[in-house]
Coordinates of C-alpha atoms in Angstrom, one line a residue:
X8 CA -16.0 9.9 0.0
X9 CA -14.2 9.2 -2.5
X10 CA -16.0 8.5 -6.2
X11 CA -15.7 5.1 -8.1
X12 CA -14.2 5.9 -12.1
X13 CA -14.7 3.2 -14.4
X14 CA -13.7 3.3 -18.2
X15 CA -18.0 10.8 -17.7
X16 CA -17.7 14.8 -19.0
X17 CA -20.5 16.7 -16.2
X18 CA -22.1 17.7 -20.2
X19 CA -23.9 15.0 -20.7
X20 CA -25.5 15.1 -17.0
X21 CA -28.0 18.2 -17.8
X22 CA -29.5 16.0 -20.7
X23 CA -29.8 13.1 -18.3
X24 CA -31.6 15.7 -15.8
X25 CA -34.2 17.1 -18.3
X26 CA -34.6 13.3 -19.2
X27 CA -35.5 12.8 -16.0
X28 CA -38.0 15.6 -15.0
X29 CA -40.1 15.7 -18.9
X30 CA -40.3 12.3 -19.2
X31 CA -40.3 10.6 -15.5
X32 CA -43.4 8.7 -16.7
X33 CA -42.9 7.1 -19.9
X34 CA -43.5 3.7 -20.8
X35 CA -40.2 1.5 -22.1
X36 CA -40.1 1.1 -25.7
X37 CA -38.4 -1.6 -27.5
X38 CA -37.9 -2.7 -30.9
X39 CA -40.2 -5.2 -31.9
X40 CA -37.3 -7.4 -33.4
X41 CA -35.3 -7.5 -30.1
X42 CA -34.7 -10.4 -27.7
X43 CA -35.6 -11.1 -24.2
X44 CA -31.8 -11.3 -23.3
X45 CA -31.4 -8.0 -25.7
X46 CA -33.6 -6.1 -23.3
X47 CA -32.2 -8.0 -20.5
X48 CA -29.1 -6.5 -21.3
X49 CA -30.2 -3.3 -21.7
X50 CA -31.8 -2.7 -19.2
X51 CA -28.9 -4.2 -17.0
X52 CA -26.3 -1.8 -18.5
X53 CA -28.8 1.5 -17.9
X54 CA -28.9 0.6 -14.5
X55 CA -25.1 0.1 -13.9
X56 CA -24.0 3.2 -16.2
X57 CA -26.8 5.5 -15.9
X58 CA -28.5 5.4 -12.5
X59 CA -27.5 8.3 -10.3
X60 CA -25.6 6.9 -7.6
X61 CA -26.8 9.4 -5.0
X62 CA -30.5 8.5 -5.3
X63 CA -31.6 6.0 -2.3
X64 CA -32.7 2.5 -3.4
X65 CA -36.6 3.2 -2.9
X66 CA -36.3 6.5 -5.0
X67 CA -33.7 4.8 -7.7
X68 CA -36.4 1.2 -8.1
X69 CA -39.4 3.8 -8.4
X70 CA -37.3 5.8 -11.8
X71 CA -35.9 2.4 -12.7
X72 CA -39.1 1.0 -12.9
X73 CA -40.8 4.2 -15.1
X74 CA -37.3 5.9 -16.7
X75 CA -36.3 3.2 -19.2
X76 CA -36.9 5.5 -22.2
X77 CA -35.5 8.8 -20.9
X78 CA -32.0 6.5 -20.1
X79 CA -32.0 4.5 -23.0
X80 CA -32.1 8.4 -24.3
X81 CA -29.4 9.5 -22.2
X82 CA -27.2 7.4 -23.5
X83 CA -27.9 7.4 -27.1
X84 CA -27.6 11.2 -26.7
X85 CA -24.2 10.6 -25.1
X86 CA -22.8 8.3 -27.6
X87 CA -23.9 10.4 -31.0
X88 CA -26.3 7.6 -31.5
X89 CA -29.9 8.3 -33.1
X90 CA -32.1 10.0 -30.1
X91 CA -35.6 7.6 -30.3
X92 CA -35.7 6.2 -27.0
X93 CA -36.6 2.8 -28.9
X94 CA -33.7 -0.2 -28.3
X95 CA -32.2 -0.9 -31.3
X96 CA -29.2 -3.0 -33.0
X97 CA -27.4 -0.1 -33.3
X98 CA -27.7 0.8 -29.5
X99 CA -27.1 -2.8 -28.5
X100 CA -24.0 -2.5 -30.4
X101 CA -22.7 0.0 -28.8
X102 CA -23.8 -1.5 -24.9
X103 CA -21.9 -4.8 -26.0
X104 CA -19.4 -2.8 -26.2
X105 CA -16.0 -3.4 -23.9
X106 CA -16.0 -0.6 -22.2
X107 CA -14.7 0.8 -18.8
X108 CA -16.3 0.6 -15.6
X109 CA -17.1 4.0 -14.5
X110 CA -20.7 5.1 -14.8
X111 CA -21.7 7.5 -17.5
X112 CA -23.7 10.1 -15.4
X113 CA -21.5 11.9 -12.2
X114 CA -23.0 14.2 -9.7
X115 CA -19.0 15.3 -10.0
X116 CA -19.3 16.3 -13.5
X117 CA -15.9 17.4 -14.4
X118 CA -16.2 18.1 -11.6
X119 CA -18.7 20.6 -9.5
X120 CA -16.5 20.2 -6.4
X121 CA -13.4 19.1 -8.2
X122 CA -11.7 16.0 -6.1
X123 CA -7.8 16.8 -7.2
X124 CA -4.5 15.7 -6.0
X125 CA -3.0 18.5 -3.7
X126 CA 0.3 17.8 -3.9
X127 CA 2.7 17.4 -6.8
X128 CA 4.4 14.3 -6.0
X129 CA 2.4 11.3 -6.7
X130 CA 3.8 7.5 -5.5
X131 CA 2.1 4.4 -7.2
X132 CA 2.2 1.2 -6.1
X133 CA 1.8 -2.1 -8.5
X134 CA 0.8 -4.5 -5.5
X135 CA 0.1 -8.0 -8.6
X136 CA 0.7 -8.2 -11.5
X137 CA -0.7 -10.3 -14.3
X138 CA 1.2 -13.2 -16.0
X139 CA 0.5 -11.4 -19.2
X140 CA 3.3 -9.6 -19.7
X141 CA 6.4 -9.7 -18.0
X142 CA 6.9 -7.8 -14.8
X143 CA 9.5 -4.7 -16.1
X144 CA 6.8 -4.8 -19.5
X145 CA 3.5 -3.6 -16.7
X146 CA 6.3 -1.4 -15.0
X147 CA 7.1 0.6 -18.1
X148 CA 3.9 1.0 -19.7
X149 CA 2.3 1.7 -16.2
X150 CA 5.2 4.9 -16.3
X151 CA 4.5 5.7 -19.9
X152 CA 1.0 6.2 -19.4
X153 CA 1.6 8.4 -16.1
X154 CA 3.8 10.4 -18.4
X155 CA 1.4 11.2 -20.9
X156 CA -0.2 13.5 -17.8
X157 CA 3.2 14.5 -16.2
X158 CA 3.9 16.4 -19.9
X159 CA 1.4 18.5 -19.8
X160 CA 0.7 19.2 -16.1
X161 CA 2.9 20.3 -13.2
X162 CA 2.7 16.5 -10.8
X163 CA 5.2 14.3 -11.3
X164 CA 5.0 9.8 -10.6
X165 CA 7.2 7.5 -8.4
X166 CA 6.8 4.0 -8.4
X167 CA 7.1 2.9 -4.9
X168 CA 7.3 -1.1 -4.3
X169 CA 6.7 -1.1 -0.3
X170 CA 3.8 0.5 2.1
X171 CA 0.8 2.3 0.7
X172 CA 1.5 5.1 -2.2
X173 CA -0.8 7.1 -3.1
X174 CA -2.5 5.1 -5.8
X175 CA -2.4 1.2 -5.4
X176 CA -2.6 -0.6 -8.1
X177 CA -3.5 -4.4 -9.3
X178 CA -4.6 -7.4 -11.8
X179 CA -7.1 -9.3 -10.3
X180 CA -9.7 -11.1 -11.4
X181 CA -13.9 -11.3 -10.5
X182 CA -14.1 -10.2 -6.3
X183 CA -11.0 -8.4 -5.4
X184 CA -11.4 -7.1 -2.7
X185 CA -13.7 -4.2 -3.1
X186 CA -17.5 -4.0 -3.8
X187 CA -17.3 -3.8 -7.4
X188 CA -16.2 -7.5 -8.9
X189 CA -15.2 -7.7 -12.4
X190 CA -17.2 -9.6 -14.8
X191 CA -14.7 -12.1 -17.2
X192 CA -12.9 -11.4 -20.4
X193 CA -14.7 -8.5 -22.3
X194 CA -17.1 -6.0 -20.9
X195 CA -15.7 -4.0 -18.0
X196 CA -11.6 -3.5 -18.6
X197 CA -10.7 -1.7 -15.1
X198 CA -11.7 0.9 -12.8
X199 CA -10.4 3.7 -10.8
X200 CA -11.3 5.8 -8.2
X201 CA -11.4 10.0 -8.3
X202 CA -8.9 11.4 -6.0
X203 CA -8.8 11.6 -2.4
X204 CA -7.8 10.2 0.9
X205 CA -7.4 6.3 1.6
X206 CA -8.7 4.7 -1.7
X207 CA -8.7 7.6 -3.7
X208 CA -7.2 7.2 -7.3
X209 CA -6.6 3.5 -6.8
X210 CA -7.2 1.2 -10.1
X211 CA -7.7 -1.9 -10.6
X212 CA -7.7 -4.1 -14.0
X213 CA -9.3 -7.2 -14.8
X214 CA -6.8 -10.1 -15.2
X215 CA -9.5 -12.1 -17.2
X216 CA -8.8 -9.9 -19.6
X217 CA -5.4 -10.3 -22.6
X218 CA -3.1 -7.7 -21.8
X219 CA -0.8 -6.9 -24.2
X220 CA 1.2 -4.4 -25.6
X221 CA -0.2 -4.2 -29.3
X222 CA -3.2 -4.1 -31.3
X223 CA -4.6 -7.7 -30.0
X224 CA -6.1 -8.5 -27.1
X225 CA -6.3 -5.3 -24.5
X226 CA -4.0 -2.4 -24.8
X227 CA -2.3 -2.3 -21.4
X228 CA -1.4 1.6 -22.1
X229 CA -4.5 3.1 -23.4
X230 CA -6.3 1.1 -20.7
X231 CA -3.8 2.5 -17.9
X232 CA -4.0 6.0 -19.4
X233 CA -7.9 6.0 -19.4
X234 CA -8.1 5.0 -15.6
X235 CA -4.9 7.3 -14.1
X236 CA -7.7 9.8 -16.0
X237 CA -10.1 8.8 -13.7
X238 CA -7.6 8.7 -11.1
X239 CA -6.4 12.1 -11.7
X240 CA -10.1 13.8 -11.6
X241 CA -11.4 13.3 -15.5
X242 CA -14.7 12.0 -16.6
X243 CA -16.0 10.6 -19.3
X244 CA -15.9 12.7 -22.8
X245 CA -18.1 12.0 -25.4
X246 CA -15.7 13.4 -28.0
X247 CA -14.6 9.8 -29.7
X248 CA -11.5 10.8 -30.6
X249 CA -10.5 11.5 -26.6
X250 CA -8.6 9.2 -24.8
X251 CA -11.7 9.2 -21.6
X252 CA -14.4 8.2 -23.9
X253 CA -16.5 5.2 -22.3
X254 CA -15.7 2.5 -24.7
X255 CA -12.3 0.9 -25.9
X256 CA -10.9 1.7 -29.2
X257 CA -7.5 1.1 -30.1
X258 CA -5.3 3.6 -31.7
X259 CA -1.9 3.3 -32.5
X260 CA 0.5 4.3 -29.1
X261 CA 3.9 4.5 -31.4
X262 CA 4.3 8.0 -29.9
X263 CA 1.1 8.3 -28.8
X264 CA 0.3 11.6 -26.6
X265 CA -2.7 12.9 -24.9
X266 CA -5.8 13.8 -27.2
X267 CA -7.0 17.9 -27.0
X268 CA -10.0 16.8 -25.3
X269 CA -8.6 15.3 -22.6
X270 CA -5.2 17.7 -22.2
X271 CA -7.6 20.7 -21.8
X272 CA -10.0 18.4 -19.7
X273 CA -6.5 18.0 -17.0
X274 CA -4.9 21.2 -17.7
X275 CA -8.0 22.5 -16.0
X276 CA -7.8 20.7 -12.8
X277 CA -3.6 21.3 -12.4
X278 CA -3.0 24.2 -14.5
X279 CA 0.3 23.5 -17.9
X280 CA 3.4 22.4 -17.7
X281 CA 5.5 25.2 -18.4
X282 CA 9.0 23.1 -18.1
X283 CA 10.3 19.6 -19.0
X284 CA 9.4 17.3 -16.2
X285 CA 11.5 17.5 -13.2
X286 CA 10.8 13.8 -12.1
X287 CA 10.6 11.2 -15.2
X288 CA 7.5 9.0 -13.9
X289 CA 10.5 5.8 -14.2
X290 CA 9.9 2.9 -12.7
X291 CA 12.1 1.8 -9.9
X292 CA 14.9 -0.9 -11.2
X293 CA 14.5 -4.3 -9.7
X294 CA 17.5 -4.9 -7.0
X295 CA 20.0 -6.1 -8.9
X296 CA 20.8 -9.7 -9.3
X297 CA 24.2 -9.9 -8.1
X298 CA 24.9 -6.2 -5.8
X299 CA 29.1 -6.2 -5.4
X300 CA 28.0 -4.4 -2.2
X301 CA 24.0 -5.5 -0.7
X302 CA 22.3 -2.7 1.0
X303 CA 19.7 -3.6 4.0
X304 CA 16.3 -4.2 2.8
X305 CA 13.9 -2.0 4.1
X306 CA 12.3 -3.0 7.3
X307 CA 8.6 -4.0 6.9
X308 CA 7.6 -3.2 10.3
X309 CA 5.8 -0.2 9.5
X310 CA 3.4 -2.3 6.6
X311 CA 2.9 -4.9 10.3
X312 CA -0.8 -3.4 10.0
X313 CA -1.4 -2.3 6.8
X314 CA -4.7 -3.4 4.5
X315 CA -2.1 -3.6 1.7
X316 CA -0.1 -5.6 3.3
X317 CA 1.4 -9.3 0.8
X318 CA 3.5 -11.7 2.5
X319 CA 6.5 -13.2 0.5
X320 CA 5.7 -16.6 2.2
X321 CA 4.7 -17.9 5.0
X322 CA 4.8 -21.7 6.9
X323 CA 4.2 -23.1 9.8
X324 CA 7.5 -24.2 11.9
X325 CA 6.7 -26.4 15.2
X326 CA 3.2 -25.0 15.9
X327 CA 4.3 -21.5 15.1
X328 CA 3.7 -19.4 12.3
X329 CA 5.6 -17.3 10.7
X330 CA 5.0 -14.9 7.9
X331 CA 8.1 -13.6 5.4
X332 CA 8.8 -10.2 4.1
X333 CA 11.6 -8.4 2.6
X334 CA 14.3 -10.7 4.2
X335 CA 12.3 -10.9 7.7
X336 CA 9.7 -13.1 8.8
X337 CA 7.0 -11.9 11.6
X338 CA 6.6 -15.3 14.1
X339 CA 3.0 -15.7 15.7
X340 CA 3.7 -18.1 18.5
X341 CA 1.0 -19.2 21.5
X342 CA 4.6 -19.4 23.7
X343 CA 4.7 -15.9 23.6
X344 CA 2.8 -12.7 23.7
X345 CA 2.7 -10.3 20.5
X346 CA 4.6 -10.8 17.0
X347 CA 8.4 -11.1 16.6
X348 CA 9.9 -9.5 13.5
X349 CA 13.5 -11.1 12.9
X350 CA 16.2 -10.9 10.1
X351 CA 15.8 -14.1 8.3
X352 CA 19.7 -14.1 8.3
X353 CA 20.0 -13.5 11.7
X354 CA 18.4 -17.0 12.2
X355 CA 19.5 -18.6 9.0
X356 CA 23.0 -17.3 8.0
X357 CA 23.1 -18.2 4.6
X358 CA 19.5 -17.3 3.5
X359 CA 18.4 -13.7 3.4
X360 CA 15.6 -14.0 1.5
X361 CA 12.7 -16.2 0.9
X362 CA 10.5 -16.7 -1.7
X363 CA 8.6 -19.7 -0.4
X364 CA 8.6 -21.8 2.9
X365 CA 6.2 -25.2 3.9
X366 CA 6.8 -27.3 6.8
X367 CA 7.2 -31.6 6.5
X368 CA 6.1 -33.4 9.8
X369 CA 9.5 -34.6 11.4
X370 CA 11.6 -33.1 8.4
X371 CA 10.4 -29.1 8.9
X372 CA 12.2 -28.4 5.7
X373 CA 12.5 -25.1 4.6
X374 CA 12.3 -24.1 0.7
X375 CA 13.6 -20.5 -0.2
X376 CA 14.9 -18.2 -3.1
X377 CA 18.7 -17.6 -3.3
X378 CA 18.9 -13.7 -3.3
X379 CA 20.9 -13.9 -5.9
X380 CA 20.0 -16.7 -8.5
X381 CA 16.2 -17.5 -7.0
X382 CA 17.1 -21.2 -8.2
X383 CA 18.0 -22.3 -4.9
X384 CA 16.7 -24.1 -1.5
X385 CA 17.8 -25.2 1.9
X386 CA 16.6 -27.8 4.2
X387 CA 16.8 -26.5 7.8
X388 CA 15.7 -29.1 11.0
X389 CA 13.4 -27.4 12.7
X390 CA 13.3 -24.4 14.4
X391 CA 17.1 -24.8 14.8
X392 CA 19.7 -22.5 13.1
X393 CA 20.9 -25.3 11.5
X394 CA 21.3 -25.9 7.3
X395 CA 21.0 -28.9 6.4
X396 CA 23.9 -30.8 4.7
X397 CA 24.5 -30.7 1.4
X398 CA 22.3 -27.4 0.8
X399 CA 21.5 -24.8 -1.2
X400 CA 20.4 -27.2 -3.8
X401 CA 18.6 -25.9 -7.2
X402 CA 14.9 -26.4 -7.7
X403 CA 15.2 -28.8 -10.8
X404 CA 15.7 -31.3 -8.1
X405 CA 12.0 -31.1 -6.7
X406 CA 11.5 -32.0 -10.9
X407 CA 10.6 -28.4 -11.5
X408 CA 11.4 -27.2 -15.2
X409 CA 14.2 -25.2 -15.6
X410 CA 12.1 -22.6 -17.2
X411 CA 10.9 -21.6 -13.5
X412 CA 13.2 -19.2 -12.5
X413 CA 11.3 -19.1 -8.4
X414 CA 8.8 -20.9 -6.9
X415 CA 6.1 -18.1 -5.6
X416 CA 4.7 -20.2 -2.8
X417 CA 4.9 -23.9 -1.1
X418 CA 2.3 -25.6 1.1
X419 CA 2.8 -29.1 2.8
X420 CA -0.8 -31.0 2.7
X421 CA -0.9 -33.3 6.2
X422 CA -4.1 -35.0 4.8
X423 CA -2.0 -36.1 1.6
X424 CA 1.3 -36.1 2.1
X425 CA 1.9 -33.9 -0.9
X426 CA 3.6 -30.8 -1.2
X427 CA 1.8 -28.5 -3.5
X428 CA 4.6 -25.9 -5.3
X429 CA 3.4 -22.5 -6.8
X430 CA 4.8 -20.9 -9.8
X431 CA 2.9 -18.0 -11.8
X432 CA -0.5 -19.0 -12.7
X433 CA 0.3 -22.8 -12.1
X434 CA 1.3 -25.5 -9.5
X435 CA 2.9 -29.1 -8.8
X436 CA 2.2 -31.5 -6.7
X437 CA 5.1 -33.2 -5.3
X438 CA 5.2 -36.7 -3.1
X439 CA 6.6 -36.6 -0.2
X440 CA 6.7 -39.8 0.6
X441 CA 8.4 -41.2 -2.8
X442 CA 10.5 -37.4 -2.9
X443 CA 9.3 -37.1 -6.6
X444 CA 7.3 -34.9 -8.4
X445 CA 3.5 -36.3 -9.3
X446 CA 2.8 -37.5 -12.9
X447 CA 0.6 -34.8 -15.0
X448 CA 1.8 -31.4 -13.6
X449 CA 1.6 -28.6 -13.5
X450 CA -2.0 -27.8 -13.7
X451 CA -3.6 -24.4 -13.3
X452 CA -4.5 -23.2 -10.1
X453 CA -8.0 -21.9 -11.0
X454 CA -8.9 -25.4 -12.4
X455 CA -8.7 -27.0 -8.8
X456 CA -8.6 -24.6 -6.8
X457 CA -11.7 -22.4 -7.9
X458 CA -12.0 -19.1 -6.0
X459 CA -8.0 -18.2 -4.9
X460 CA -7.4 -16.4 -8.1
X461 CA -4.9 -17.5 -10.7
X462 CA -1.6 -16.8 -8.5
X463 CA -0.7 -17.7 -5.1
X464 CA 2.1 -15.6 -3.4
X465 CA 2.0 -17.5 0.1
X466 CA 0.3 -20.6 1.1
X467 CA 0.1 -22.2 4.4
X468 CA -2.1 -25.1 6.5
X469 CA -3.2 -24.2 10.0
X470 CA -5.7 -26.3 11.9
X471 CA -6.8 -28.4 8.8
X472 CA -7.6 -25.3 6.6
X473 CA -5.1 -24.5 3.3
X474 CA -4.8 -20.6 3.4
X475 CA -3.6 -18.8 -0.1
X476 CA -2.6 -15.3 0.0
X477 CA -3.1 -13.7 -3.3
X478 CA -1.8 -10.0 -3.0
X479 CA -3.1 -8.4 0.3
X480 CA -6.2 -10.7 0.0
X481 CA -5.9 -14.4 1.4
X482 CA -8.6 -17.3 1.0
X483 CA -9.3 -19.7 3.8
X484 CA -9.9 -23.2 1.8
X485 CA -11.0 -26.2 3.3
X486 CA -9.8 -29.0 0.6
X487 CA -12.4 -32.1 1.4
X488 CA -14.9 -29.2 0.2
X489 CA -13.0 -27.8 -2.2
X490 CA -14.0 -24.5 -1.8
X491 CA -13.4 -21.1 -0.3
X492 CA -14.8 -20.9 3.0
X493 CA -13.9 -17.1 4.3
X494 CA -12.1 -14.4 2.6
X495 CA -9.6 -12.7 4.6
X496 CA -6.5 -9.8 4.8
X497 CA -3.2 -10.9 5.1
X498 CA -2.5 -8.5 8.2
X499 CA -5.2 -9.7 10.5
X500 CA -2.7 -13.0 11.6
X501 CA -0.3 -10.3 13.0
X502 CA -2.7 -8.6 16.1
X503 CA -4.3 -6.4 13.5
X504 CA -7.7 -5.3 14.5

């Protein structure tokens, strides 16, 4: 199984242990001078960062309930604060903190047991990104902060951008997805999991959070470096200056490299680098924007069933559904048995790719991305092979700004007669039946849509529900209610089970 990393070195852990047996039966002490939501807080943050996650809930309520002291001494003890056992500013301070994740007391250590990689190839993949920073931005710095490990230990990184690599990687906000939600801007930053099979070394980061590249908001490459610790086997240090110590602190990355602490802390796991890097951890190039000779997009039919699996759009076309990817689209139909996987261009031969689709009652038009531009959109009648005349046309006709360079995702509402159009972290609303965009858009998705996230990369209506894929993650949203009413994986409309 593997184990959960969050922004611990196995030293601290024998403290925590003597805490535990000398003084199982002391009283919490407090500072006379501290508040209800002080100790609140306190006691909150103990529990989450220094409960031993291997104890059963009746043994870990009994030492919650008597161990305050002996943790609010562990971790003094592993932060170099004063060791009183007695809640003070100081050790409030330090607890309202940002911080990683990951608790502060492993039965790994560093690590009894040692969960490493095996091999020396490692794929990532960056399944969402956040509307931070531009895409190629979170591509780079993602690499640069694998690199800081590659240097000085035999593996090597490779982006991958389809399937399931070994590490999976994504921005999301609050749930995503597993059973560890993020809590809003400040606090926890991200979290990773220790090697291993299926989940292991996978990291997720908290879009509520500002990435950025500098000294404001949060550093996306210390961050990233921290958690692909985690992700490679590290714990926490509670050397300051290392780059796996619990808190955030921002240092300067203009040729930044990895502290001692943590070099030697890796270097033990995978043995030194000996030679210059054989495989620069680069990320792949996005396909260029005009290929003098286009090569055949990989086939999704092998990502059919996968958990990770994100749709590039999806609609609904005369009662059947279908579901785009990678220049095919997968059609659910109850005229048939099974799903159909079919070259978009095969059916369409002017389109071979699409960005966004939605469905008008007795118009079934069409919208997609131009491979080339991502500007453009066709009408098609129906289920026909037809293009409609007068097509491609560029999206500034729907009204959209010419600063949107694609539309992510497009849903016709039958209960409004509005088309609702999805671009980063906003959306318009555009009237179908006076073909012109609505007065006060865009708005942002989470303000009226509450519980989809902040992006939508495919959006469809099926039997009077709206469903919004965000990554491999898709809400079911019933719109009267205005609210989320199941939460599902994209890969279960495709006889999945």
């Amino acid at each position: 199984m593997e184990r959960r990393k969050h922004w611990n070195k196995m030293s601290v852990f024998w403290i925590v242990l003597l805490g535990l047996l000398s003084l199982c039966h002391a009283a919490p002490t407090t500072a006379p001078t501290m508040s209800p939501e002080d100790q609140d807080l306190a006691e909150g943050y103990l529990s989450q960062f220094y409960a031993d996650v291997g104890m059963t809930n009746s043994t870990l309520r009994r030492i919650r309930n008597n161990s305050f002291t002996q943790d609010l001494q562990a971790m003094q003890a592993f932060f170099g604060l004063e060791v009183t056992g007695t809640l003070d500013k100081e050790t409030v301070d330090v607890m309202k903190a940002p911080r990683c994740g990951v608790s502060d007391i492993s039965r790994y250590g560093h690590f009894p047991g040692r969960p490493k990689w095996t091999k020396r190839l490692i794929t990532y993949r960056i399944t969402r990104y956040t509307p931070d920073l531009a895409q190629r931005q979170v591509d780079t710095t993602i690499a640069q902060a694998f690199q800081l490990y590659s240097d000085v230990i035999p593996l090597d990184f490779k982006q991958v951008t389809s399937g399931t690599a070994d590490i999976m990687i994504l921005f999301q906000s609050r749930y995503h997805g597993d059973f560890y939600p993020f809590d809003g801007a400040g606090g926890v930053l991200a979290h990773a999991n220790s090697p291993g099979q299926g989940q292991g070394g996978d990291t997720h980061f908290d879009d509520d959070e500002s990435w950025t590249l500098t000294q404001r908001g949060v550093n996306l490459l210390l961050v990233a470096a921290h958690e692909f610790g985690h992700a490679l086997g590290l714990d926490h240090s509670r050397d300051r200056r290392a780059l796996m110590y619990p808190t955030y602190q921002y240092v300067n990355t203009n040729g930044y490299r990895l502290p001692d602490d943590d070099r030697r802390g890796v270097q033990a796991l995978y043995g030194s680098r000996t030679t210059v890097p054989t495989t620069a951890p680069k990320p792949e190039p996005p396909p260029n924007p005009e290929p003098e000779d286009p090569t055949e997009p990989p086939n999704p039919r092998d990502e059919q069933c996968s958990r990770e699996l994100v749709f590039d759009a999806a609609t609904s076309i005369r009662g059947d559904l279908y579901f785009f990817k990678n220049g095919y689209y997968w059609r659910k139909s109850s005229s048939f048995q099974g799903i159909r996987l079919t070259k978009v261009n095969r059916k369409w031969s002017r389109i071979n790719y699409v960005d966004a689709a939605y469905e008008v009652p007795n118009e079934n038009v069409v919208t997609s991305s131009c491979l080339s531009t991502g500007r453009q959109y066709w009408g098609v009648t129906g289920i026909a092979k037809t293009i409609m005349p007068g097509y491609p046309k560029s999206i500034t006709n729907l009204g959209l700004p010419s600063s949107v360079s694609k539309v992510d995702a497009a849903v016709y509402v039958s209960s409004t007669g509005k088309t609702l159009i999805f671009a980063n972290n906003k959306y318009w609303s555009y009237d179908e039946r006076r073909n012109q965009m609505d007065s006060g858009y865009p708005r942002y998705i989470t303000q009226d849509f509450p519980g989809i996230g902040s992006k939508v990369d495919a959006a469809f209506e099926n039997y009077g529900y709206l469903y919004f894929s965000d990554g491999p993650r898709q809400s079911e949203y019933y719109l009267p209610y205005r609210r989320v009413m199941r939460v599902l994986l994209n890969y279960g409309w495709l006889n999945c089970y």
